[in-house]
Coordinates of C-alpha atoms and ligand atoms in Angstrom, one line a residue:
Chain E
M770 CA 0.0 0.0 0.0
D771 CA 1.2 3.5 -0.7
P772 CA 2.5 5.4 2.4
V773 CA 0.3 8.1 3.9
L774 CA 3.3 10.3 4.3
D775 CA 6.7 10.3 2.7
I776 CA 9.3 12.7 4.0
Q777 CA 12.9 12.8 2.6
R778 CA 15.7 14.9 3.9
L779 CA 13.6 17.5 5.6
S780 CA 15.5 20.4 7.1
I781 CA 14.0 23.4 8.9
R782 CA 15.6 26.7 10.0
Y783 CA 13.7 29.3 12.0
P784 CA 14.3 32.9 11.0
G785 CA 17.4 34.4 12.7
A786 CA 18.4 31.0 14.2
L787 CA 22.1 30.1 13.8
A788 CA 21.5 26.4 13.3
P789 CA 18.7 24.5 11.7
A790 CA 16.1 23.1 14.2
V791 CA 15.7 20.0 12.0
R792 CA 18.3 18.4 9.7
D793 CA 17.9 15.8 7.1
V794 CA 15.0 14.0 8.6
S795 CA 13.6 11.1 6.5
F796 CA 10.8 8.7 7.2
T797 CA 7.7 7.2 5.7
L798 CA 4.5 6.5 7.5
G799 CA 2.0 3.8 6.5
R800 CA -1.2 3.0 8.2
E801 CA 0.6 2.5 11.5
R802 CA 1.6 4.1 14.7
L803 CA 4.9 5.8 14.5
G804 CA 6.4 7.2 17.8
I805 CA 8.8 10.1 17.9
V806 CA 10.8 10.5 21.1
G807 CA 13.7 12.7 21.8
E808 CA 15.2 15.4 23.9
S809 CA 13.3 18.6 24.7
G810 CA 14.2 21.0 21.9
S811 CA 15.3 18.3 19.5
G812 CA 12.8 19.3 16.8
K813 CA 9.8 16.9 17.3
S814 CA 7.1 19.5 17.3
T815 CA 8.8 21.4 14.5
V816 CA 8.6 18.3 12.2
G817 CA 4.9 18.0 13.0
R818 CA 4.2 21.7 12.4
A819 CA 6.1 21.6 9.1
I820 CA 4.0 18.6 7.9
M821 CA 0.9 20.6 8.7
R822 CA 2.4 23.6 6.9
L823 CA 2.1 25.8 10.0
L824 CA 5.5 27.3 9.7
D825 CA 5.2 30.2 7.3
T826 CA 8.3 32.1 8.3
A827 CA 10.8 29.2 8.7
E828 CA 13.1 28.1 5.8
I829 CA 12.1 24.6 4.8
T830 CA 14.0 22.3 2.4
A831 CA 13.4 18.7 1.5
D832 CA 13.8 16.3 -1.3
R833 CA 10.3 15.1 -0.9
M834 CA 7.3 15.9 1.3
Q835 CA 4.3 14.0 0.1
F836 CA 1.0 13.4 1.9
E837 CA -1.1 11.0 -0.2
E838 CA -1.4 12.9 -3.5
V839 CA -0.5 16.3 -2.0
D840 CA 3.0 17.7 -2.5
L841 CA 3.4 19.5 0.7
L842 CA 6.4 21.4 -0.6
N843 CA 4.5 23.1 -3.4
A844 CA 0.8 22.9 -2.6
P845 CA -0.8 26.4 -2.6
E846 CA -2.2 27.6 0.8
K847 CA -5.7 27.4 -0.7
Q848 CA -5.3 23.7 -1.2
M849 CA -3.8 23.3 2.3
L850 CA -6.9 24.9 3.8
D851 CA -8.9 22.0 2.5
V852 CA -6.4 19.4 3.7
R853 CA -5.5 20.8 7.1
G854 CA -8.0 19.9 9.9
K855 CA -9.9 17.7 7.5
R856 CA -7.5 15.1 6.0
M857 CA -4.6 15.7 8.4
S858 CA -4.9 16.9 12.0
M859 CA -2.5 17.8 14.7
I860 CA -3.2 17.6 18.4
L861 CA -1.0 20.4 19.6
Q862 CA 1.2 20.2 22.7
D863 CA -0.2 23.2 24.5
P864 CA -4.0 22.6 24.3
K865 CA -5.0 25.7 26.2
F866 CA -2.9 27.9 24.1
S867 CA -4.3 26.4 20.9
L868 CA -7.8 27.1 21.9
N869 CA -9.4 30.5 21.6
P870 CA -9.4 31.9 25.1
I871 CA -12.6 33.9 24.7
Q872 CA -14.8 31.2 23.2
R873 CA -16.5 28.3 25.0
C874 CA -14.8 25.0 24.5
G875 CA -17.8 23.2 23.1
H876 CA -18.6 26.0 20.8
Q877 CA -15.1 25.8 19.3
I878 CA -15.6 22.1 18.6
A879 CA -19.0 22.7 17.0
E880 CA -17.6 25.5 14.8
A881 CA -14.7 23.3 13.7
Y882 CA -17.2 20.7 12.7
R883 CA -19.2 23.2 10.7
T884 CA -16.3 24.4 8.7
H885 CA -15.9 20.9 7.3
V886 CA -19.4 19.5 7.3
R887 CA -22.6 21.3 6.4
C888 CA -25.1 21.0 9.2
S889 CA -27.3 23.0 11.5
K890 CA -26.0 24.5 14.7
A891 CA -28.0 22.2 16.8
E892 CA -26.6 19.2 15.0
A893 CA -23.1 20.4 15.4
K894 CA -23.7 21.0 19.2
A895 CA -25.0 17.5 19.6
R896 CA -22.0 16.1 17.7
A897 CA -19.6 18.1 19.9
I898 CA -21.2 16.8 23.1
A899 CA -21.1 13.3 21.8
M900 CA -17.4 13.7 21.1
L901 CA -16.7 15.1 24.6
E902 CA -18.4 12.0 25.9
Q903 CA -16.3 9.7 23.7
V904 CA -13.1 11.1 25.2
H905 CA -14.4 10.2 28.6
I906 CA -15.2 13.7 29.9
R907 CA -17.6 13.5 32.8
D908 CA -20.4 15.9 32.5
P909 CA -19.9 16.8 28.8
E910 CA -22.8 19.3 28.8
R911 CA -21.2 21.4 31.6
V912 CA -17.8 21.2 29.9
Y913 CA -19.3 22.3 26.6
D914 CA -20.1 25.7 28.2
L915 CA -16.7 26.2 29.9
Y916 CA -14.0 28.6 28.6
P917 CA -10.5 27.2 28.1
H918 CA -9.2 28.7 31.4
E919 CA -12.0 26.9 33.2
V920 CA -11.1 23.4 32.2
S921 CA -8.4 21.2 33.8
G922 CA -5.2 20.4 32.0
G923 CA -6.4 16.9 31.1
M924 CA -9.8 18.2 30.0
G925 CA -8.1 20.6 27.6
Q926 CA -6.1 17.8 26.0
R927 CA -9.3 15.9 25.5
V928 CA -11.1 18.8 24.0
M929 CA -8.3 19.0 21.4
I930 CA -8.7 15.2 20.7
A931 CA -12.4 15.5 20.4
M932 CA -12.0 18.3 17.8
M933 CA -9.7 16.0 15.8
L934 CA -12.1 13.1 16.0
L935 CA -15.0 15.1 14.4
T936 CA -13.6 14.9 10.9
S937 CA -12.1 11.7 9.6
P938 CA -8.5 12.5 8.9
D939 CA -6.1 10.1 7.2
L940 CA -3.2 11.4 9.2
V941 CA -3.1 12.4 12.8
I942 CA 0.0 14.0 14.4
A943 CA -0.5 13.8 18.2
D944 CA 2.0 16.0 20.1
E945 CA 2.1 14.8 23.7
P946 CA -1.6 14.1 23.5
T947 CA -1.9 12.4 26.9
S948 CA 0.8 13.9 29.1
A949 CA -1.8 15.6 31.4
L950 CA -4.1 12.6 31.8
D951 CA -4.2 10.2 34.7
V952 CA -3.2 6.7 33.8
T953 CA -6.8 5.3 33.6
V954 CA -8.1 8.0 31.3
R955 CA -4.8 7.9 29.4
L956 CA -5.4 4.2 28.5
Q957 CA -9.0 5.0 27.4
V958 CA -7.8 7.8 25.1
L959 CA -5.0 5.6 23.7
R960 CA -7.6 3.0 22.9
I961 CA -9.6 5.6 20.9
L962 CA -6.5 6.5 18.9
D963 CA -5.7 2.8 18.4
G964 CA -9.2 2.3 17.1
L965 CA -8.6 4.9 14.5
V966 CA -5.5 3.2 13.2
R967 CA -7.1 -0.3 13.2
D968 CA -10.6 0.5 12.0
K969 CA -10.1 3.5 9.8
G970 CA -6.6 2.8 8.7
I971 CA -5.2 6.2 9.5
G972 CA -1.5 6.9 9.9
L973 CA -0.6 8.2 13.4
I974 CA 2.5 10.0 14.5
M975 CA 2.7 10.1 18.3
I976 CA 5.2 12.6 19.7
S977 CA 5.9 11.6 23.3
H978 CA 8.5 11.5 25.9
D979 CA 6.7 8.7 27.7
L980 CA 8.9 5.6 26.9
N981 CA 6.4 3.2 28.4
L982 CA 3.7 4.5 26.2
V983 CA 5.7 4.5 23.1
R984 CA 7.1 1.0 23.7
A985 CA 3.6 -0.5 24.3
F986 CA 1.5 1.6 21.9
C987 CA 3.5 2.3 18.8
D988 CA 4.7 0.1 16.0
R989 CA 8.0 1.9 15.2
V990 CA 9.9 4.6 16.9
L991 CA 12.2 7.4 15.7
I992 CA 14.6 8.8 18.2
M993 CA 15.6 12.4 17.6
Y994 CA 18.6 14.3 19.0
A995 CA 19.6 17.8 18.2
G996 CA 17.3 18.0 15.1
R997 CA 18.3 14.7 13.6
V998 CA 16.9 11.2 13.6
V999 CA 19.6 9.2 15.3
E1000 CA 17.9 5.8 15.6
T1001 CA 14.9 4.1 14.1
L1002 CA 13.6 0.9 15.7
D1003 CA 10.6 -1.4 16.2
A1004 CA 8.9 -0.1 19.4
R1005 CA 9.0 -3.5 21.1
D1006 CA 12.9 -3.4 20.7
L1007 CA 13.1 0.0 22.4
D1008 CA 14.8 -1.5 25.5
N1009 CA 17.6 -2.7 23.1
A1010 CA 18.2 0.7 21.6
R1011 CA 21.9 1.1 20.8
H1012 CA 22.5 4.8 20.3
P1013 CA 24.1 6.3 23.4
Y1014 CA 21.5 9.0 23.6
S1015 CA 18.7 6.4 23.4
R1016 CA 20.4 4.4 26.1
G1017 CA 20.8 7.5 28.2
L1018 CA 17.1 8.2 27.9
L1019 CA 16.2 4.7 29.1
A1020 CA 18.5 5.1 32.1
A1021 CA 17.1 8.5 33.1
Q1022 CA 13.6 7.2 33.7
P1023 CA 12.5 6.9 37.3
R1024 CA 10.8 3.6 38.1
I1025 CA 8.3 2.6 40.8
G1026 CA 10.2 1.0 43.6
G1027 CA 13.5 2.2 42.2
S1028 CA 16.3 3.7 44.2
R1029 CA 16.2 7.3 45.4
E1030 CA 19.7 8.1 44.3
P1031 CA 20.0 11.0 41.9
L1032 CA 18.7 9.9 38.5
P1033 CA 21.4 9.3 35.8
V1034 CA 21.7 12.3 33.5
L1035 CA 23.1 12.5 30.1
A1036 CA 26.7 13.6 29.5
R1037 CA 26.0 14.9 26.0
Q1038 CA 28.7 14.3 23.4
D1039 CA 29.2 15.8 19.9
S1040 CA 29.6 12.3 18.5
W1041 CA 26.0 11.6 19.2
L1042 CA 25.0 13.8 16.3
E1043 CA 25.9 10.9 14.0
P1044 CA 23.1 8.6 13.2
L1045 CA 23.7 4.9 13.7
E1046 CA 25.0 3.3 10.5
A1047 CA 22.6 0.4 10.3
D1048 CA 19.6 2.5 10.2
A1049 CA 17.6 2.9 7.1
Chain V
M65 CA 11.6 25.5 56.6
K66 CA 7.8 25.9 56.6
P67 CA 5.0 23.4 56.9
I68 CA 1.7 23.7 55.0
S69 CA -1.7 23.1 56.6
I70 CA -4.9 22.9 54.6
D71 CA -8.1 22.7 56.6
R72 CA -11.6 22.1 55.1
L73 CA -10.9 23.8 51.8
S74 CA -14.0 24.1 49.6
I75 CA -14.8 25.9 46.4
S76 CA -17.7 26.1 44.0
F77 CA -17.9 27.6 40.5
G78 CA -21.5 28.6 40.0
P79 CA -23.6 25.7 41.1
V80 CA -20.8 23.2 40.8
R81 CA -18.8 22.3 43.9
V82 CA -15.3 21.5 42.8
L83 CA -13.6 20.9 46.2
H84 CA -15.3 19.3 49.2
D85 CA -13.7 20.0 52.5
V86 CA -10.2 19.0 51.6
S87 CA -7.8 18.8 54.5
F88 CA -4.2 17.6 54.8
D89 CA -0.9 18.7 56.3
V90 CA 2.6 18.8 54.8
A91 CA 5.5 18.8 57.1
A92 CA 8.3 21.4 56.8
G93 CA 10.8 20.2 54.3
E94 CA 8.6 17.4 53.1
C95 CA 7.7 16.6 49.5
F96 CA 4.0 15.8 49.3
G97 CA 2.4 14.4 46.2
L98 CA -1.2 15.0 44.9
V99 CA -2.4 12.5 42.4
G100 CA -5.8 11.5 41.0
E101 CA -8.3 11.6 38.3
S102 CA -8.1 14.3 35.6
G103 CA -10.5 17.1 36.7
S104 CA -10.6 16.0 40.3
G105 CA -9.4 19.4 41.6
K106 CA -5.6 19.0 42.1
S107 CA -4.7 22.3 40.3
T108 CA -7.6 24.0 42.0
I109 CA -6.1 23.2 45.4
L110 CA -2.8 24.8 44.4
R111 CA -4.6 27.8 42.9
C112 CA -6.6 28.4 46.1
A113 CA -3.6 27.8 48.5
S114 CA -1.5 30.3 46.5
M115 CA -4.4 32.9 46.5
L116 CA -4.7 33.0 42.8
T117 CA -8.4 32.8 43.6
N118 CA -9.9 33.9 47.0
I119 CA -13.5 32.7 46.6
W120 CA -12.9 29.6 48.7
D121 CA -13.8 28.6 52.2
G122 CA -11.5 27.0 54.8
T123 CA -8.1 27.8 56.1
V124 CA -4.6 27.5 54.5
R125 CA -1.6 28.2 56.7
I126 CA 2.0 28.3 55.6
G127 CA 4.4 28.4 58.5
D128 CA 2.7 30.4 61.2
H129 CA 0.6 32.5 58.8
D130 CA -2.8 32.3 57.3
V131 CA -2.3 32.9 53.5
R132 CA -5.3 35.2 53.4
K133 CA -3.6 37.6 55.8
M134 CA -0.1 37.6 54.2
P135 CA 0.8 40.8 52.3
L136 CA 1.4 40.2 48.6
A137 CA 5.2 40.7 48.7
E138 CA 5.6 38.3 51.6
R139 CA 3.4 35.7 49.9
C140 CA 5.6 35.9 46.8
R141 CA 8.7 35.2 48.8
T142 CA 7.1 32.5 50.8
V143 CA 5.3 30.5 48.0
Q144 CA 5.9 30.2 44.3
M145 CA 4.0 28.1 41.8
V146 CA 5.0 26.3 38.7
F147 CA 1.9 26.0 36.5
Q148 CA 0.7 22.9 34.6
D149 CA 0.4 24.9 31.4
P150 CA 3.6 26.9 30.9
Y151 CA 2.3 28.8 27.8
G152 CA -0.5 30.3 29.8
S153 CA 1.8 31.4 32.6
L154 CA 4.4 33.3 30.5
H155 CA 3.5 36.6 28.9
P156 CA 3.8 36.1 25.1
R157 CA 5.4 39.6 24.5
H158 CA 7.8 39.5 27.4
S159 CA 11.3 38.0 26.8
I160 CA 12.5 35.3 29.2
R161 CA 14.8 37.8 30.8
T162 CA 11.8 40.1 31.6
A163 CA 9.8 37.2 32.9
L164 CA 12.6 36.1 35.3
D165 CA 13.8 39.5 36.3
E166 CA 10.4 40.9 37.2
G167 CA 10.3 39.0 40.5
L168 CA 13.9 39.8 41.4
R169 CA 13.3 43.5 40.8
I170 CA 10.1 43.8 42.7
N171 CA 11.6 41.9 45.7
G172 CA 14.8 43.9 45.7
F173 CA 17.3 41.2 45.0
D174 CA 20.9 42.2 44.3
D175 CA 23.2 40.7 41.7
R176 CA 20.3 40.1 39.3
E177 CA 22.3 39.4 36.2
A178 CA 24.3 36.6 37.9
R179 CA 21.1 35.1 39.4
L180 CA 19.4 35.1 36.0
A181 CA 22.3 33.2 34.5
Q182 CA 22.5 30.8 37.3
A183 CA 18.7 30.1 37.1
M184 CA 19.0 29.2 33.4
R185 CA 22.0 26.9 34.1
D186 CA 20.1 25.2 36.9
V187 CA 17.3 24.1 34.6
G188 CA 19.7 23.2 31.8
L189 CA 19.0 26.0 29.4
P190 CA 21.6 28.1 27.5
V191 CA 22.0 31.6 29.0
E192 CA 21.5 33.1 25.6
F193 CA 17.9 32.0 25.8
L194 CA 17.2 34.9 28.2
D195 CA 16.7 37.0 25.1
R196 CA 14.2 34.8 23.5
Y197 CA 10.4 35.0 23.6
P198 CA 8.1 32.1 24.8
H199 CA 7.0 31.2 21.2
Q200 CA 10.6 30.7 20.2
L201 CA 11.1 27.9 22.7
S202 CA 9.9 24.3 22.6
G203 CA 7.3 23.0 25.1
G204 CA 9.8 21.6 27.5
Q205 CA 12.0 24.7 27.3
R206 CA 9.1 26.8 28.3
Q207 CA 8.4 24.6 31.2
R208 CA 11.9 24.9 32.4
V209 CA 11.6 28.7 32.2
A210 CA 8.6 28.4 34.4
I211 CA 10.5 26.3 36.9
A212 CA 13.5 28.8 36.8
R213 CA 11.1 31.7 37.5
A214 CA 9.8 30.0 40.6
L215 CA 13.2 28.9 41.9
I216 CA 14.9 32.3 41.4
L217 CA 12.9 33.9 44.2
E218 CA 14.1 31.2 46.7
P219 CA 10.7 30.7 48.3
D220 CA 10.2 28.4 51.3
V221 CA 7.3 26.5 49.6
L222 CA 6.9 25.5 46.0
F223 CA 3.7 24.4 44.5
L224 CA 4.5 22.3 41.4
D225 CA 1.7 21.4 39.0
E226 CA 3.0 18.5 36.9
P227 CA 6.4 20.2 36.6
T228 CA 7.9 17.6 34.4
S229 CA 5.0 16.2 32.4
A230 CA 6.1 18.2 29.4
L231 CA 9.7 17.2 29.6
D232 CA 11.5 14.2 28.1
V233 CA 13.0 11.9 30.6
S234 CA 16.5 13.1 30.3
V235 CA 15.5 16.7 31.2
Q236 CA 13.0 15.4 33.7
A237 CA 15.9 13.6 35.5
E238 CA 17.9 16.9 35.6
V239 CA 15.0 18.9 37.0
L240 CA 14.0 16.2 39.6
N241 CA 17.7 16.0 40.7
L242 CA 17.7 19.8 41.0
L243 CA 14.5 19.8 43.1
V244 CA 15.9 17.2 45.4
R245 CA 19.2 19.0 45.8
L246 CA 17.5 22.3 46.6
Q247 CA 15.3 20.6 49.1
K248 CA 18.3 19.3 50.9
E249 CA 20.3 22.5 50.7
K250 CA 17.6 25.1 51.3
G251 CA 14.9 23.0 53.0
F252 CA 12.1 23.8 50.5
T253 CA 8.7 22.3 51.1
Y254 CA 7.1 20.9 48.0
L255 CA 3.5 20.2 47.2
M256 CA 3.6 18.4 43.8
V257 CA 0.9 17.3 41.4
S258 CA 1.8 14.5 39.2
H259 CA 0.2 11.7 37.1
D260 CA 3.4 9.7 37.2
L261 CA 3.6 7.4 40.3
A262 CA 7.2 6.7 39.4
V263 CA 8.0 10.4 39.9
V264 CA 5.9 10.4 43.1
D265 CA 7.8 7.4 44.4
H266 CA 11.1 9.0 43.5
M267 CA 10.3 12.4 45.1
C268 CA 7.6 12.2 47.7
D269 CA 7.4 11.0 51.3
R270 CA 3.6 10.9 51.3
F271 CA 0.9 11.6 48.8
A272 CA -2.9 12.1 48.6
I273 CA -5.1 10.4 46.0
M274 CA -8.0 12.6 44.8
Q275 CA -11.3 11.9 43.0
H276 CA -14.3 14.1 42.4
G277 CA -13.0 17.0 44.6
R278 CA -12.2 14.9 47.6
I279 CA -9.2 13.3 49.1
V280 CA -9.8 9.5 48.9
E281 CA -6.7 8.5 50.9
V282 CA -3.3 9.8 52.1
L283 CA -0.6 7.2 51.8
D284 CA 3.1 6.7 52.5
R285 CA 5.3 6.3 49.5
A286 CA 5.8 2.6 50.5
A287 CA 2.1 1.9 49.8
I288 CA 2.7 2.1 46.1
T289 CA 4.7 -1.2 46.0
G290 CA 3.6 -2.5 49.3
G291 CA -0.2 -2.7 48.5
G292 CA -1.0 -0.3 51.4
A293 CA -4.0 1.4 49.9
T294 CA -7.4 0.5 51.3
Q295 CA -9.9 2.7 49.3
P296 CA -11.2 1.3 46.0
Y297 CA -10.2 4.2 43.8
A298 CA -6.7 4.4 45.4
K299 CA -6.2 0.7 44.8
E300 CA -7.5 1.1 41.2
L301 CA -5.2 4.0 40.4
I302 CA -2.1 2.4 41.9
G303 CA -2.9 -0.9 40.2
A304 CA -3.3 0.8 36.8
S305 CA 0.0 2.6 37.3
L306 CA 1.9 -0.5 38.1
E307 CA 0.4 -2.2 35.1
Y308 CA 1.2 0.8 32.9
E309 CA 4.8 0.8 34.0
R310 CA 5.1 -2.9 33.2
A311 CA 4.5 -1.7 29.6
I312 CA 0.7 -1.4 29.7
Ligands
LIG1707 N1 9.7 30.3 16.4 C1 10.9 29.9 16.8 N2 12.0 30.6 16.6 C2 13.2 30.2 16.9 N3 13.5 29.0 17.4 C3 12.5 28.2 17.6 C4 11.2 28.6 17.3 N4 10.4 27.5 17.7 C5 11.2 26.6 18.1 N5 12.5 27.0 18.1 C6 13.6 26.2 18.6 O1 13.7 25.0 17.7 C7 14.1 23.9 18.5 C8 13.2 22.7 18.3 O2 11.9 23.1 18.9 P1 10.7 22.0 19.0 O3 9.5 22.8 19.5 O4 10.5 21.4 17.7 O5 11.3 21.0 20.1 P2 10.6 19.6 20.6 O6 11.4 18.5 20.2 O7 9.1 19.6 20.3 O8 10.8 19.9 22.2 P3 9.8 19.6 23.5 O9 9.9 18.2 23.8 O10 10.5 20.4 24.5 O11 8.5 20.1 23.1 C9 14.2 24.3 19.9 O12 15.6 24.5 20.3 C10 13.5 25.7 20.0 O13 14.1 26.5 20.9
LIG1708 N1 -12.8 28.9 36.8 C1 -13.5 27.8 36.7 N2 -14.8 27.8 36.3 C2 -15.5 26.7 36.3 N3 -15.0 25.5 36.5 C3 -13.8 25.4 36.9 C4 -12.9 26.5 37.0 N4 -11.7 26.1 37.4 C5 -11.8 24.8 37.5 N5 -13.0 24.3 37.2 C6 -13.5 22.9 37.3 O1 -12.9 22.3 38.4 C7 -12.6 21.0 38.2 C8 -11.2 20.6 38.7 O2 -10.3 21.3 37.9 P1 -8.7 21.1 38.2 O3 -8.0 21.9 37.1 O4 -8.4 21.4 39.6 O5 -8.5 19.6 37.9 P2 -7.1 18.7 38.0 O6 -7.3 17.7 39.0 O7 -6.0 19.6 38.1 O8 -7.2 18.0 36.6 P3 -6.0 17.6 35.5 O9 -5.3 16.5 36.0 O10 -6.8 17.3 34.3 O11 -5.2 18.9 35.3 C9 -12.8 20.7 36.7 O12 -14.1 20.1 36.5 C10 -12.9 22.1 36.1 O13 -13.7 22.2 35.0
LIG1709 MG1 7.4 19.9 21.4
LIG1710 MG1 -4.5 20.1 36.7

């Protein structure tokens, strides 16, 4: 089957920045769950935003950036308006910042629905409430009427996920979608995303720093360091990662019942910038 | 070193009661965890106790003082908060330098430039980032600025709302080590919200489990692995976390 997304040698430089934030990143995504893990500031969100074409001032180069039949390097913004939100969605890392602060949460979900699907306001509201229920928000009718500053961190994340679920995208980029959720709700939300991959055949990119989550939930994992992909592996082999940065990540994780000695931290080295040779 | 005492804290928003008579005590120099269901009221407790809202009932004391009666400047130097949502807490048009320097200036600290640089190093950020704006940072970098801003005022008590949930584990390790070190050196008292029981186990002496605006149970750290929970929701949450850590 054709990949949903094909990215070859993507580099991104923010205006005024000395070094590129992303360098020579290549991967393809099928109808699978691809995890991206990596250090804070390593360029994970930047890759996601570039795919969504949300970076209008940054300098972007690539040999290829293809989403289904859309050439993301050259598609006019007019075409992107039709693609973004409808065929590809991103769950942003700062949910409250991404929501309009002066509009009620439910209203924003309903309006997002109406930009893609023609229906009455009452229908859109009913859909929005159903979606809030689907992401396990207690009391969806109350939450529909709350402003973003009135919902909890985990509720904000789920409002973003509900918004994404309204349309049926082929590609979902989820940037830390569950970091503010308690474990029980987190598992419920992951099951929803999993259902999309299995039943609707979407491609899912899951940006996360939660190694347990990525190991158990994803099919493959890219490990990023300083703007580059330094290792690619099957998620179930994560514990056998070989790159020193990847190994350092695994060691830095606190564990239930572990010692209370200071956690191992990374002694970063320039040689880590080199990707492992065996990787595709 | 200052203890925290929360007694029958309640708050309603309109007809909805969000906290129901929440009481617990945190010893001076202790790290106390708050865990529980999303939407159960954890952040609201921190917001009430730090007087970001004053429409609540009950009493909150830090050291010998009722927080309601503390003058603003004294409150700032006694308690600082790291918010769950760093974007919301940083002014978009203020540089990082302005965000960090504000508190130093208002509270009359000397040696401000050196303190700014040290605060950045403490949270593992390059000193040059002082001249950036929040939107030019990654999510985890913004969170570290929020932590630096709280630490720079050397408060007695820190309220930490999921301080590391936006950080990758390598930076999380650095921040947690820093918090432990400061606690030892300066005797900080922490009240920390987290969804990650591994972080709670690493950092906290005791923790409270919350659901629907109530404290279900207060437990020792040893209860996580020792099966010490007695309440159904507490057992469920700990069980789910253990299962999650064993790779879901
Ligand atoms: N608008 C911008 N202008 C300049 N630099 C930026 C801008 N946005 C991001 N950066 C920088 O680009 C780098 C990559 O940022 P990005 O947000 O992609 O990181 P990330 O991997 O998502 O990190 P995190 O896990 O902390 O969210 C960071 O060093 C960041 O400071
Ligand atoms: N200003 C407000 N107006 C109305 N309701 C509010 C307001 N602030 C908080 N709430 C409600 O109070 C409840 C508790 O919110 P809080 O943010 O304390 O939860 P939390 O335990 O921190 O959850 P999370 O883990 O998801 O961050 C939620 O139902 C929320 O909608
Ligand atoms: Mg990011
Ligand atoms: Mg919260």
